[in-house]
Amino acid sequence: MDADGIRKPRQTAGPNSHRLRLPASVPIALSLGLLLAGSLSFAGSLEDLYIGGFVSQGYIDTSENNYLVPKAREGSGEFNEVGVALSITPADRTRIGIQFLARDLGEEGNNQVMIDWAFGDYHWRDDLGFRAGKLKLPYGFYNVVRDVDVARPFVLLPQGVYDERIRDFFTAYEGASLYGNLHHEPVGDLDYEFYVGTLNVPSPESGFWGDIFQRTGESAAADSSFRADVGDLYGVDVEYISSGGFIDPHVALPWLVGGALTWTPPVEGLRFGGSWLRSRYEASARLLFNVQARDRETGRPEYFGFDIPDPRIQDDVEYIMSLSAEFARDSYSAALEYTLQNTGGTDHVGDTPVTEGYYLSGSYRLLRDITVGAYYSRYWNDRNDRDGEEALRNGYPEFSAWQHDLCISARFDVSPNWLLKLEEHWVDGVGQLSPSENQDANGQTDANRYWSYFAAKATFHF
Amino acid sequence: MRTERTCKPLERGFRRHLTAGRGLAALWLLVSLLSVAPIHQTDARAARKETRVAIIANPSVSVDSLEVVDLQRIYLSKRTRWPDDTRIVATMLKGGSIHKSFVEDILERSVSKFATYWKQIVFTGQGVPPKAFDTEEELIEFVAQTPGSIGYVSIQTPTAGVHSIALVR
């Protein structure tokens, strides 16, 4: 910490004061509008204009630990999505499209209408096209279809590979891509996409990044050299420093490059894929602290607050990669995906932790309207600390090193436009939980190794 | 992306917590047991040998025959140009037995999987599905008038004004 940067707090505005928040009635009105549009058969192509949309409402109820939504232990309906996609073909080989999305998942989204993707597409040839704008980020087979409930039997994608906490900023980038499809008779199809761009983090004040800022402040407050710096700066003997949270958070990933390949061999229902990206993140926020101290000269007690204006946390995201295989034929489907993520930084002993995750999933369409599915997903914060020994040495429980999730689900296609999903998860470990959502009244962590959660979701799509 | 934890050790054991999910677990188990007897045999492969579908195109299309794999690639939007580089305008029926035959026999997919495929394309902005019609008559009329277009109808339906394309397996 740079003690020169320390100064008294000047600003009291909350982190959300500059942001547009829609009243709850707006998404509901939008939903009704979509339903109306659907029922009037407005959906579908209208000359060159194509419109599609979806509305969903979910429910999450966890045992033991809070996950994804605050107060999930009591059951929460803060889990909904509304999307409208429009596409138009202004000229041969060209297309312009946009999707508006409003979603809520606990602290994430909060039903603010955002542009999910919006881009121009020049499809010069089937084996070479160009897109520019806000584009879906290819990672694994299913990152680009996270919004598309109809595409899978599960409410939540396996968290070992598709971490829901970072979905808000990890689904789309702003930039440009080259893409195409190469077809050779004995080999099958090869789809490729290479891209450059930037990533925008829409709401860093809460959720994943909020936890990082909060934790950075708490770590500093507990650091003895930081305490000494503060004492020297103010001429006091510091007795106690506590973190007072943070304001003005900013997170940017100023550049990223990456690519994805999908090979579809001439075997019905089989495909393989891989993706890779490299990036850099820059995060900053004003960290607030409260100090209890004694004046070095007079010995009088002092209580004051101060803040550190701009402690930058920045590092290279060395790589985020995935490998995927899928087999889907007739009523059956199975998928296996694996990810390794080196997002930079060092742990307490100077190593760079590499996050690892994989899952195996399967589903079976039992009846025309009923599909059952299951997956087993595994996740480690650091692949070199699978048993949590290092976490334990640092004062954390060993089960904070991983999060493994067994899920079973049932999907009901109530009509061609309506679907309902129900699923139960049994979880070992708390590696992906939000610390701030799992504390007792005294700020002590209140997380249990074995826990479970139930998720349900109803979706209308056209 | 990775996050670290600030959890402190807790001695609390595994508390059982009843959620609605327990009921679901029982339901899932029951449904799985029932699945021992396969109930539906609507596999695409069951009726793949014979098809009741004829492929038609606008007279401007110079192609006389297509392999099944080419037709599949056209209807999955992986192939969008004819050999003379004109745009392929794919059409389809919104539903019914001819649509089902076409999707299952020729595209070798279930109708729902085909619909899901296009939902994914639409909601990720990668394309728009084939233009869909309620009746064969409407489809034939569109194909007759639209250069580069292709579609399918029952082999028993008269197809004046359009060009027939032979299917090569």
XYZ file of C-alpha atoms in Angstrom:
631
model
C 0.000 0.000 0.000
C 1.190 3.474 -0.797
C 0.790 5.608 2.323
C 1.214 8.794 0.269
C -2.111 8.065 -1.304
C -3.996 8.064 1.963
C -6.354 10.973 2.601
C -9.505 11.845 4.447
C -12.757 10.838 2.787
C -14.412 13.533 0.732
C -17.234 11.853 -1.011
C -20.257 10.259 0.519
C -22.204 9.332 -2.608
C -23.074 5.654 -2.823
C -21.654 3.466 -5.526
C -24.950 3.281 -7.357
C -25.760 6.957 -7.456
C -24.738 7.424 -11.075
C -26.535 4.409 -12.460
C -29.910 4.081 -14.036
C -32.134 1.657 -12.198
C -35.456 0.686 -13.626
C -38.417 0.425 -11.314
C -39.571 -3.143 -10.906
C -42.649 -2.476 -13.010
C -40.652 -1.790 -16.173
C -39.375 -5.343 -16.740
C -42.797 -6.653 -15.902
C -44.427 -4.335 -18.438
C -41.814 -5.371 -20.975
C -42.543 -9.009 -20.237
C -46.237 -8.495 -20.792
C -45.502 -6.715 -24.033
C -43.490 -9.701 -25.198
C -46.203 -12.113 -24.203
C -48.699 -10.051 -26.128
C -46.457 -9.939 -29.144
C -46.049 -13.698 -28.982
C -49.725 -14.390 -28.674
C -50.514 -12.150 -31.631
C -48.149 -14.253 -33.741
C -46.094 -11.159 -34.353
C -43.009 -13.297 -33.973
C -41.140 -14.563 -36.987
C -39.885 -12.981 -40.126
C -41.481 -9.848 -41.457
C -39.790 -9.440 -44.807
C -36.147 -9.013 -43.828
C -36.786 -8.212 -40.163
C -36.656 -11.092 -37.717
C -37.714 -10.840 -34.072
C -37.311 -13.386 -31.315
C -37.638 -13.124 -27.568
C -37.862 -14.817 -24.206
C -39.089 -14.145 -20.682
C -38.144 -16.282 -17.712
C -38.705 -16.376 -13.988
C -36.644 -18.556 -11.691
C -36.455 -19.533 -8.051
C -33.484 -20.606 -5.926
C -33.591 -22.132 -2.459
C -30.339 -23.144 -0.771
C -29.592 -25.034 2.393
C -26.758 -23.991 4.721
C -25.027 -21.413 2.499
C -26.199 -18.419 0.485
C -25.379 -18.854 -3.184
C -25.954 -16.605 -6.213
C -28.706 -14.633 -4.506
C -28.699 -12.986 -1.047
C -30.899 -14.733 1.476
C -31.093 -17.763 -0.812
C -31.440 -19.830 2.349
C -34.988 -18.518 2.657
C -35.679 -19.047 -1.048
C -35.471 -16.244 -3.578
C -37.154 -15.254 -6.799
C -34.481 -12.664 -7.676
C -33.750 -14.691 -10.765
C -35.332 -13.588 -14.029
C -34.463 -12.687 -17.614
C -36.174 -10.799 -20.438
C -34.614 -10.665 -23.901
C -35.573 -9.449 -27.359
C -33.451 -10.129 -30.435
C -33.863 -8.268 -33.721
C -32.082 -9.011 -36.956
C -32.277 -7.344 -40.335
C -30.625 -8.066 -43.665
C -30.068 -4.706 -45.353
C -28.195 -6.142 -48.344
C -26.869 -9.414 -49.681
C -24.115 -10.841 -47.427
C -24.767 -8.282 -44.705
C -26.793 -8.436 -41.533
C -27.296 -6.211 -38.510
C -28.587 -7.593 -35.231
C -29.161 -6.549 -31.636
C -30.417 -8.224 -28.486
C -31.709 -6.323 -25.485
C -31.491 -8.153 -22.207
C -32.660 -7.355 -18.695
C -31.758 -9.878 -16.050
C -31.610 -10.234 -12.328
C -29.699 -12.748 -10.271
C -29.323 -11.496 -6.740
C -26.778 -8.681 -6.844
C -26.137 -9.164 -10.557
C -28.095 -7.468 -13.319
C -30.886 -5.940 -11.236
C -33.150 -5.770 -14.276
C -31.252 -2.991 -15.973
C -31.886 -3.133 -19.696
C -28.572 -3.715 -21.422
C -27.428 -4.580 -24.889
C -26.514 -8.243 -24.766
C -25.030 -8.224 -28.243
C -25.206 -5.872 -31.222
C -23.143 -6.188 -34.333
C -22.806 -5.903 -38.057
C -21.965 -9.042 -40.013
C -20.396 -9.232 -43.449
C -20.726 -12.838 -44.632
C -18.353 -12.606 -47.551
C -18.133 -16.360 -48.053
C -19.178 -19.364 -45.997
C -15.539 -19.907 -45.102
C -14.791 -16.261 -44.246
C -16.944 -13.618 -42.624
C -16.343 -10.527 -40.527
C -18.277 -9.191 -37.532
C -17.828 -6.022 -35.502
C -19.686 -4.603 -32.513
C -20.621 -6.191 -29.226
C -20.166 -9.913 -29.816
C -20.825 -13.085 -27.848
C -17.664 -14.442 -26.251
C -16.904 -17.988 -27.422
C -15.866 -20.119 -24.451
C -16.816 -23.763 -24.164
C -19.807 -24.847 -26.210
C -22.422 -23.053 -24.159
C -21.140 -19.635 -23.089
C -22.712 -18.034 -26.150
C -26.085 -19.662 -25.423
C -26.245 -18.905 -21.693
C -29.385 -16.845 -22.207
C -31.042 -19.560 -24.256
C -32.937 -21.719 -21.797
C -34.424 -23.795 -24.588
C -30.925 -24.972 -25.557
C -30.337 -27.141 -22.483
C -32.149 -29.286 -19.940
C -30.597 -27.495 -16.941
C -31.480 -24.247 -15.180
C -27.820 -23.555 -14.371
C -24.915 -24.619 -16.515
C -22.296 -26.644 -14.611
C -20.535 -24.113 -12.397
C -17.155 -25.829 -12.627
C -16.842 -24.478 -16.169
C -19.516 -21.742 -16.388
C -19.148 -19.636 -13.251
C -22.431 -17.770 -12.865
C -20.793 -15.027 -10.789
C -18.827 -13.659 -13.754
C -21.544 -14.071 -16.345
C -22.398 -10.365 -16.432
C -19.100 -9.455 -18.019
C -17.915 -12.762 -19.446
C -20.621 -13.287 -22.077
C -19.809 -10.569 -24.594
C -16.879 -8.444 -25.733
C -16.680 -5.276 -27.795
C -14.503 -5.776 -30.818
C -14.258 -7.614 -34.100
C -13.980 -11.198 -35.268
C -13.182 -13.285 -38.301
C -15.231 -16.451 -38.595
C -16.078 -19.155 -41.049
C -16.983 -22.739 -41.775
C -14.656 -25.076 -43.628
C -16.143 -28.261 -45.035
C -14.244 -31.240 -46.379
C -16.142 -34.408 -47.133
C -14.189 -37.050 -45.230
C -13.278 -34.772 -42.313
C -16.533 -32.945 -41.693
C -16.981 -29.319 -40.675
C -14.557 -26.984 -38.960
C -16.049 -23.759 -37.578
C -13.582 -21.134 -36.468
C -13.674 -17.691 -34.854
C -10.763 -15.382 -33.965
C -11.308 -12.071 -32.244
C -9.827 -8.975 -30.615
C -11.645 -6.540 -28.367
C -12.256 -5.224 -24.885
C -14.453 -6.461 -22.049
C -16.808 -4.173 -20.223
C -17.725 -4.863 -16.579
C -21.168 -3.327 -16.107
C -21.632 -3.530 -12.326
C -18.357 -3.895 -10.401
C -19.835 -2.573 -7.161
C -21.379 -5.911 -6.259
C -21.046 -9.611 -6.833
C -17.710 -11.024 -7.968
C -15.742 -7.768 -8.164
C -17.456 -6.307 -5.117
C -16.165 -9.283 -3.142
C -12.642 -8.699 -4.436
C -12.672 -5.012 -3.417
C -14.187 -5.837 -0.054
C -11.586 -8.507 0.567
C -8.739 -6.206 -0.507
C -9.841 -3.662 2.130
C -10.148 -6.326 4.817
C -6.700 -7.739 3.997
C -5.158 -4.250 4.194
C -6.851 -3.522 7.523
C -5.376 -6.709 8.949
C -1.883 -5.946 7.631
C 0.600 -4.733 10.288
C 2.819 -2.726 7.908
C -0.259 -0.905 6.609
C -1.184 -0.101 10.192
C 2.326 1.291 10.802
C 2.139 3.423 7.634
C -1.156 4.916 8.781
C 0.286 5.625 12.220
C 3.321 7.419 10.775
C 1.226 9.459 8.380
C -1.147 10.755 11.056
C 1.317 10.818 13.982
C -0.709 8.377 16.049
C -0.343 4.926 17.559
C -2.966 2.869 15.787
C -4.958 0.594 18.057
C -7.470 -0.734 15.564
C -8.281 -0.381 11.849
C -11.416 -1.745 10.266
C -12.468 -1.809 6.646
C -15.333 0.524 5.854
C -16.046 -0.903 2.414
C -15.354 0.889 -0.854
C -16.801 3.410 -3.285
C -16.235 4.351 -6.945
C -15.286 0.892 -8.238
C -14.023 0.621 -11.803
C -13.020 -2.525 -13.634
C -11.820 -2.767 -17.200
C -10.307 -5.444 -19.361
C -8.746 -3.066 -21.888
C -7.907 -5.747 -24.394
C -8.459 -9.389 -25.077
C -7.576 -11.723 -27.928
C -8.850 -15.206 -28.440
C -10.264 -17.848 -30.658
C -12.472 -20.911 -30.783
C -12.601 -23.984 -33.007
C -15.401 -26.514 -33.365
C -14.904 -29.711 -35.320
C -18.007 -31.613 -36.380
C -16.883 -34.974 -37.795
C -19.195 -36.896 -40.126
C -20.586 -38.885 -37.198
C -24.149 -37.907 -36.455
C -24.446 -35.854 -33.284
C -20.744 -35.638 -32.420
C -18.653 -32.481 -32.099
C -15.434 -31.350 -30.422
C -14.279 -27.882 -29.544
C -11.630 -25.757 -27.940
C -11.340 -22.100 -26.971
C -8.560 -19.877 -25.685
C -8.252 -16.235 -24.717
C -5.701 -13.876 -23.219
C -6.441 -10.524 -21.595
C -5.565 -8.028 -18.871
C -7.664 -6.559 -16.111
C -7.399 -3.226 -14.326
C -9.518 -2.723 -11.231
C -9.679 0.246 -8.890
C -11.905 1.524 -6.104
C -11.629 3.962 -3.217
C -11.160 1.825 -0.100
C -12.524 3.222 3.165
C -11.096 2.598 6.642
C -12.027 3.486 10.202
C -9.221 3.995 12.720
C -9.070 3.947 16.489
C -5.752 5.415 17.752
C -3.909 7.515 20.340
C -2.051 10.718 19.575
C 1.680 10.090 19.946
C 2.330 13.400 21.697
C -0.732 13.948 23.845
C -1.857 10.358 24.271
C -5.429 11.407 23.581
C -7.703 8.880 21.890
C -8.629 9.620 18.254
C -11.231 8.163 15.992
C -11.154 9.014 12.292
C -11.808 7.669 8.839
C -9.675 7.867 5.750
C -9.592 6.375 2.302
C -7.101 5.168 -0.258
C -8.163 6.833 -3.472
C -7.013 4.588 -6.259
C -5.266 1.353 -5.361
C -5.009 -0.353 -8.709
C -5.217 -4.101 -8.869
C -4.018 -5.119 -12.288
C -2.577 -8.178 -13.878
C -2.392 -10.157 -17.054
C -5.000 -12.827 -17.576
C -2.498 -15.339 -18.919
C -5.109 -17.645 -20.398
C -8.641 -18.904 -20.066
C -9.037 -22.063 -22.118
C -11.619 -24.782 -22.591
C -11.893 -28.192 -24.241
C -15.303 -29.624 -25.126
C -16.923 -32.761 -26.477
C -20.608 -33.338 -27.120
C -22.631 -36.246 -28.388
C -26.312 -35.696 -29.094
C -28.372 -38.201 -30.993
C -32.092 -38.834 -30.984
C -33.252 -38.665 -27.382
C -29.813 -38.765 -25.787
C -27.135 -36.185 -25.266
C -23.887 -36.115 -23.324
C -21.208 -33.469 -22.863
C -17.766 -33.311 -21.300
C -16.014 -29.971 -20.860
C -12.796 -28.937 -19.158
C -11.318 -25.535 -18.332
C -8.034 -24.121 -17.054
C -7.846 -20.462 -16.080
C -4.711 -18.555 -15.179
C -5.975 -15.088 -14.330
C -2.672 -13.822 -12.981
C -1.796 -12.661 -9.488
C 0.063 -14.590 -6.842
C -1.060 -16.338 -3.709
C 0.474 -16.082 -0.240
C 3.500 -18.173 -1.157
C 4.161 -16.461 -4.465
C 2.657 -19.036 -6.823
C 0.170 -18.140 -9.509
C -2.983 -20.143 -8.826
C -4.560 -21.861 -11.819
C -8.288 -22.481 -11.570
C -9.458 -25.826 -12.920
C -12.902 -27.225 -13.594
C -14.677 -29.894 -15.571
C -18.013 -31.627 -15.782
C -19.778 -34.566 -17.353
C -23.442 -34.197 -18.206
C -26.112 -36.356 -19.758
C -29.745 -36.033 -20.631
C -32.478 -38.280 -21.952
C -35.721 -37.262 -23.554
C -38.081 -39.585 -21.823
C -41.319 -38.499 -23.394
C -42.014 -35.907 -26.050
C -42.480 -33.294 -23.340
C -40.188 -34.523 -20.560
C -36.391 -34.561 -20.493
C -34.364 -35.716 -17.518
C -30.735 -34.811 -17.034
C -27.823 -34.940 -14.634
C -24.303 -33.602 -14.325
C -21.345 -33.838 -12.025
C -19.212 -30.706 -11.990
C -15.867 -30.230 -10.200
C -14.033 -26.973 -9.506
C -10.778 -26.004 -7.787
C -9.636 -22.449 -7.093
C -6.050 -23.624 -7.467
C -5.218 -26.874 -9.194
C -2.065 -27.101 -7.077
C -4.107 -27.006 -3.879
C -6.783 -29.578 -4.590
C -6.921 -30.844 -1.027
C -7.079 -27.360 0.495
C -3.895 -27.699 2.577
C -2.625 -24.314 1.501
C -6.021 -22.733 2.145
C -5.923 -24.214 5.635
C -2.437 -22.797 6.249
C -3.781 -19.364 5.342
C -6.590 -19.576 7.862
C -9.358 -20.696 5.533
C -11.163 -24.020 5.759
C -9.770 -26.635 3.389
C -13.176 -26.988 1.728
C -12.915 -23.417 0.459
C -10.443 -24.766 -2.111
C -13.071 -26.557 -4.172
C -16.751 -26.763 -5.103
C -18.160 -29.991 -6.544
C -21.779 -30.155 -7.628
C -23.994 -33.140 -8.411
C -27.185 -32.058 -10.182
C -30.294 -33.838 -11.381
C -32.918 -32.060 -13.394
C -36.251 -32.445 -15.119
C -37.415 -30.309 -18.007
C -41.026 -30.078 -19.125
C -41.799 -28.669 -22.569
C -45.280 -27.587 -21.689
C -45.920 -26.212 -25.186
C -43.730 -25.240 -28.152
C -43.259 -21.839 -26.471
C -43.292 -22.700 -22.777
C -40.874 -24.724 -20.727
C -40.404 -25.471 -17.057
C -37.228 -26.771 -15.415
C -36.663 -28.131 -11.922
C -33.360 -29.250 -10.492
C -31.630 -30.220 -7.282
C -27.919 -29.814 -6.504
C -25.817 -31.518 -3.854
C -22.597 -29.624 -3.252
C -19.301 -30.347 -1.491
C -17.157 -27.254 -0.861
C -17.603 -23.494 -0.906
C -14.947 -22.425 -3.441
C -17.378 -20.300 -5.454
C -19.429 -18.768 -2.653
C -19.526 -15.041 -1.967
C -17.844 -14.460 1.432
C -19.922 -11.347 2.093
C -23.134 -13.326 1.642
C -22.057 -16.010 4.101
C -21.265 -14.124 7.298
C -23.045 -14.047 10.629
C -24.056 -10.861 12.446
C -20.507 -10.447 13.793
C -18.918 -10.614 10.375
C -17.663 -14.142 10.993
C -17.869 -16.511 8.081
C -20.778 -18.871 8.278
C -20.285 -21.403 5.478
C -20.745 -25.166 5.558
C -18.896 -27.780 3.554
C -21.895 -29.912 2.571
C -24.929 -28.103 1.296
C -27.584 -28.285 -1.392
C -29.771 -26.066 -3.482
C -32.910 -26.261 -5.536
C -33.525 -24.222 -8.676
C -36.617 -23.851 -10.821
C -37.264 -21.780 -13.900
C -40.209 -21.148 -16.217
C -39.453 -19.703 -19.669
C -41.595 -18.352 -22.473
C -39.843 -18.010 -25.828
C -40.815 -17.136 -29.371
C -11.740 -15.816 -13.170
C -10.918 -16.797 -9.652
C -11.786 -15.513 -6.277
C -10.300 -16.272 -2.918
C -12.269 -16.997 0.186
C -12.435 -15.427 3.569
C -14.228 -18.325 5.212
C -13.132 -19.212 8.710
C -13.262 -22.831 9.900
C -16.541 -23.904 11.315
C -17.214 -26.982 13.341
C -20.757 -27.179 12.144
C -21.658 -30.574 10.713
C -23.799 -31.410 7.765
C -27.260 -30.226 8.652
C -29.991 -31.753 6.645
C -32.193 -29.156 5.096
C -35.444 -30.035 3.432
C -36.149 -28.133 0.258
C -38.603 -28.635 -2.525
C -35.754 -30.414 -4.256
C -36.279 -33.541 -2.208
C -39.612 -33.999 -3.902
C -37.962 -33.441 -7.228
C -35.359 -36.091 -6.457
C -38.102 -38.616 -5.845
C -39.862 -37.576 -9.038
C -36.677 -37.881 -11.043
C -36.008 -41.339 -9.659
C -39.539 -42.460 -10.459
C -39.355 -41.096 -13.971
C -35.973 -42.756 -14.501
C -37.333 -46.105 -13.408
C -40.221 -45.752 -15.818
C -37.743 -45.143 -18.597
C -36.625 -48.761 -18.469
C -39.414 -49.368 -20.982
C -38.709 -47.074 -23.963
C -41.983 -45.378 -24.610
C -41.431 -43.530 -27.822
C -39.772 -44.726 -30.974
C -40.004 -41.607 -33.052
C -36.349 -41.799 -33.947
C -35.308 -40.048 -37.065
C -33.613 -43.210 -38.189
C -36.753 -45.323 -38.013
C -38.158 -43.921 -41.237
C -35.016 -42.697 -42.886
C -35.008 -44.996 -45.885
C -38.056 -43.623 -47.642
C -39.066 -40.039 -47.791
C -42.355 -38.438 -48.740
C -40.652 -35.169 -49.493
C -39.736 -33.533 -52.792
C -37.131 -30.768 -52.985
C -38.020 -27.734 -55.102
C -36.165 -24.567 -56.079
C -36.648 -21.381 -58.036
C -36.077 -21.906 -61.786
C -33.048 -19.583 -61.515
C -31.221 -22.280 -59.531
C -28.945 -24.156 -61.913
C -28.404 -27.128 -59.602
C -30.295 -30.308 -60.553
C -29.294 -32.538 -57.691
C -28.058 -32.176 -54.121
C -26.513 -34.612 -51.701
C -28.225 -35.037 -48.353
C -25.227 -33.528 -46.589
C -25.473 -30.412 -48.781
C -29.138 -30.010 -47.936
C -28.332 -30.421 -44.250
C -25.676 -27.732 -44.461
C -28.092 -25.390 -46.262
C -30.784 -25.825 -43.604
C -28.260 -25.359 -40.784
C -26.998 -22.166 -42.465
C -23.504 -23.541 -42.927
C -23.856 -23.222 -46.702
C -25.431 -19.995 -47.956
C -24.371 -19.683 -51.625
C -25.184 -21.622 -54.791
C -22.251 -22.645 -57.013
C -22.778 -19.475 -59.112
C -22.365 -17.454 -55.852
C -25.990 -16.330 -55.662
C -27.619 -16.351 -52.229
C -29.510 -19.450 -51.112
C -32.917 -18.520 -49.680
C -34.067 -21.502 -47.635
C -37.755 -21.981 -46.866
C -39.658 -24.409 -44.678
C -43.099 -25.344 -43.444
C -44.097 -24.244 -39.944
C -45.241 -27.729 -38.960
C -47.152 -30.809 -40.045
C -46.185 -34.250 -41.262
C -44.227 -33.088 -44.327
C -42.082 -30.795 -42.182
C -41.559 -33.671 -39.746
C -40.565 -36.032 -42.569
C -38.135 -33.497 -44.020
C -36.457 -32.737 -40.693
C -36.278 -36.343 -39.520
C -35.577 -38.165 -42.813
C -33.311 -35.664 -44.533
C -31.896 -33.367 -41.878
C -31.609 -36.400 -39.564
C -32.728 -34.476 -36.508
C -35.825 -34.397 -34.382
C -38.194 -31.495 -35.033
C -37.521 -30.124 -31.556
C -33.731 -30.359 -31.943
C -33.983 -28.518 -35.264
C -36.113 -25.794 -33.645
C -33.671 -25.551 -30.725
C -30.737 -25.249 -33.099
C -32.335 -22.218 -34.695
C -33.268 -20.663 -31.340
C -29.581 -20.784 -30.452
C -28.619 -19.159 -33.756
C -31.243 -16.419 -33.365
C -30.494 -15.591 -29.720
C -26.766 -15.387 -30.384
C -27.206 -13.209 -33.446
C -25.571 -15.642 -35.820
C -28.399 -15.804 -38.329
C -32.091 -16.065 -39.021
C -33.994 -19.300 -39.630
C -35.417 -20.349 -43.005
C -38.523 -18.435 -43.981
C -41.483 -20.460 -42.706
C -44.918 -20.958 -44.311
C -48.222 -22.325 -43.066
C -49.109 -24.190 -46.260
C -47.339 -25.881 -49.161
C -49.157 -23.596 -51.600
C -47.719 -20.486 -49.977
C -44.261 -22.038 -49.946
C -44.448 -23.026 -53.623
C -45.629 -19.548 -54.589
C -42.726 -17.938 -52.717
C -40.152 -20.317 -54.194
C -41.543 -19.733 -57.703
C -41.110 -15.975 -57.316
C -37.862 -15.713 -55.317
C -34.526 -16.178 -57.090
C -32.155 -18.538 -55.268
C -34.874 -20.041 -53.097
C -35.208 -23.695 -52.109
C -37.938 -25.587 -50.249
C -39.733 -28.886 -49.849
C -43.247 -30.206 -50.337
C -44.999 -33.572 -50.392
C -44.075 -35.706 -53.405
C -47.811 -35.794 -54.214
C -48.214 -32.034 -54.368
C -48.276 -30.543 -57.904
C -45.381 -28.109 -58.270
C -45.951 -25.838 -61.240
C -43.523 -22.983 -61.769
C -40.663 -24.416 -59.729
C -37.617 -26.504 -60.456
C -37.270 -30.018 -58.982
C -34.034 -31.027 -57.345
C -33.083 -34.684 -57.088
C -31.814 -35.881 -53.751
C -28.642 -37.962 -53.853
C -27.944 -40.174 -50.862
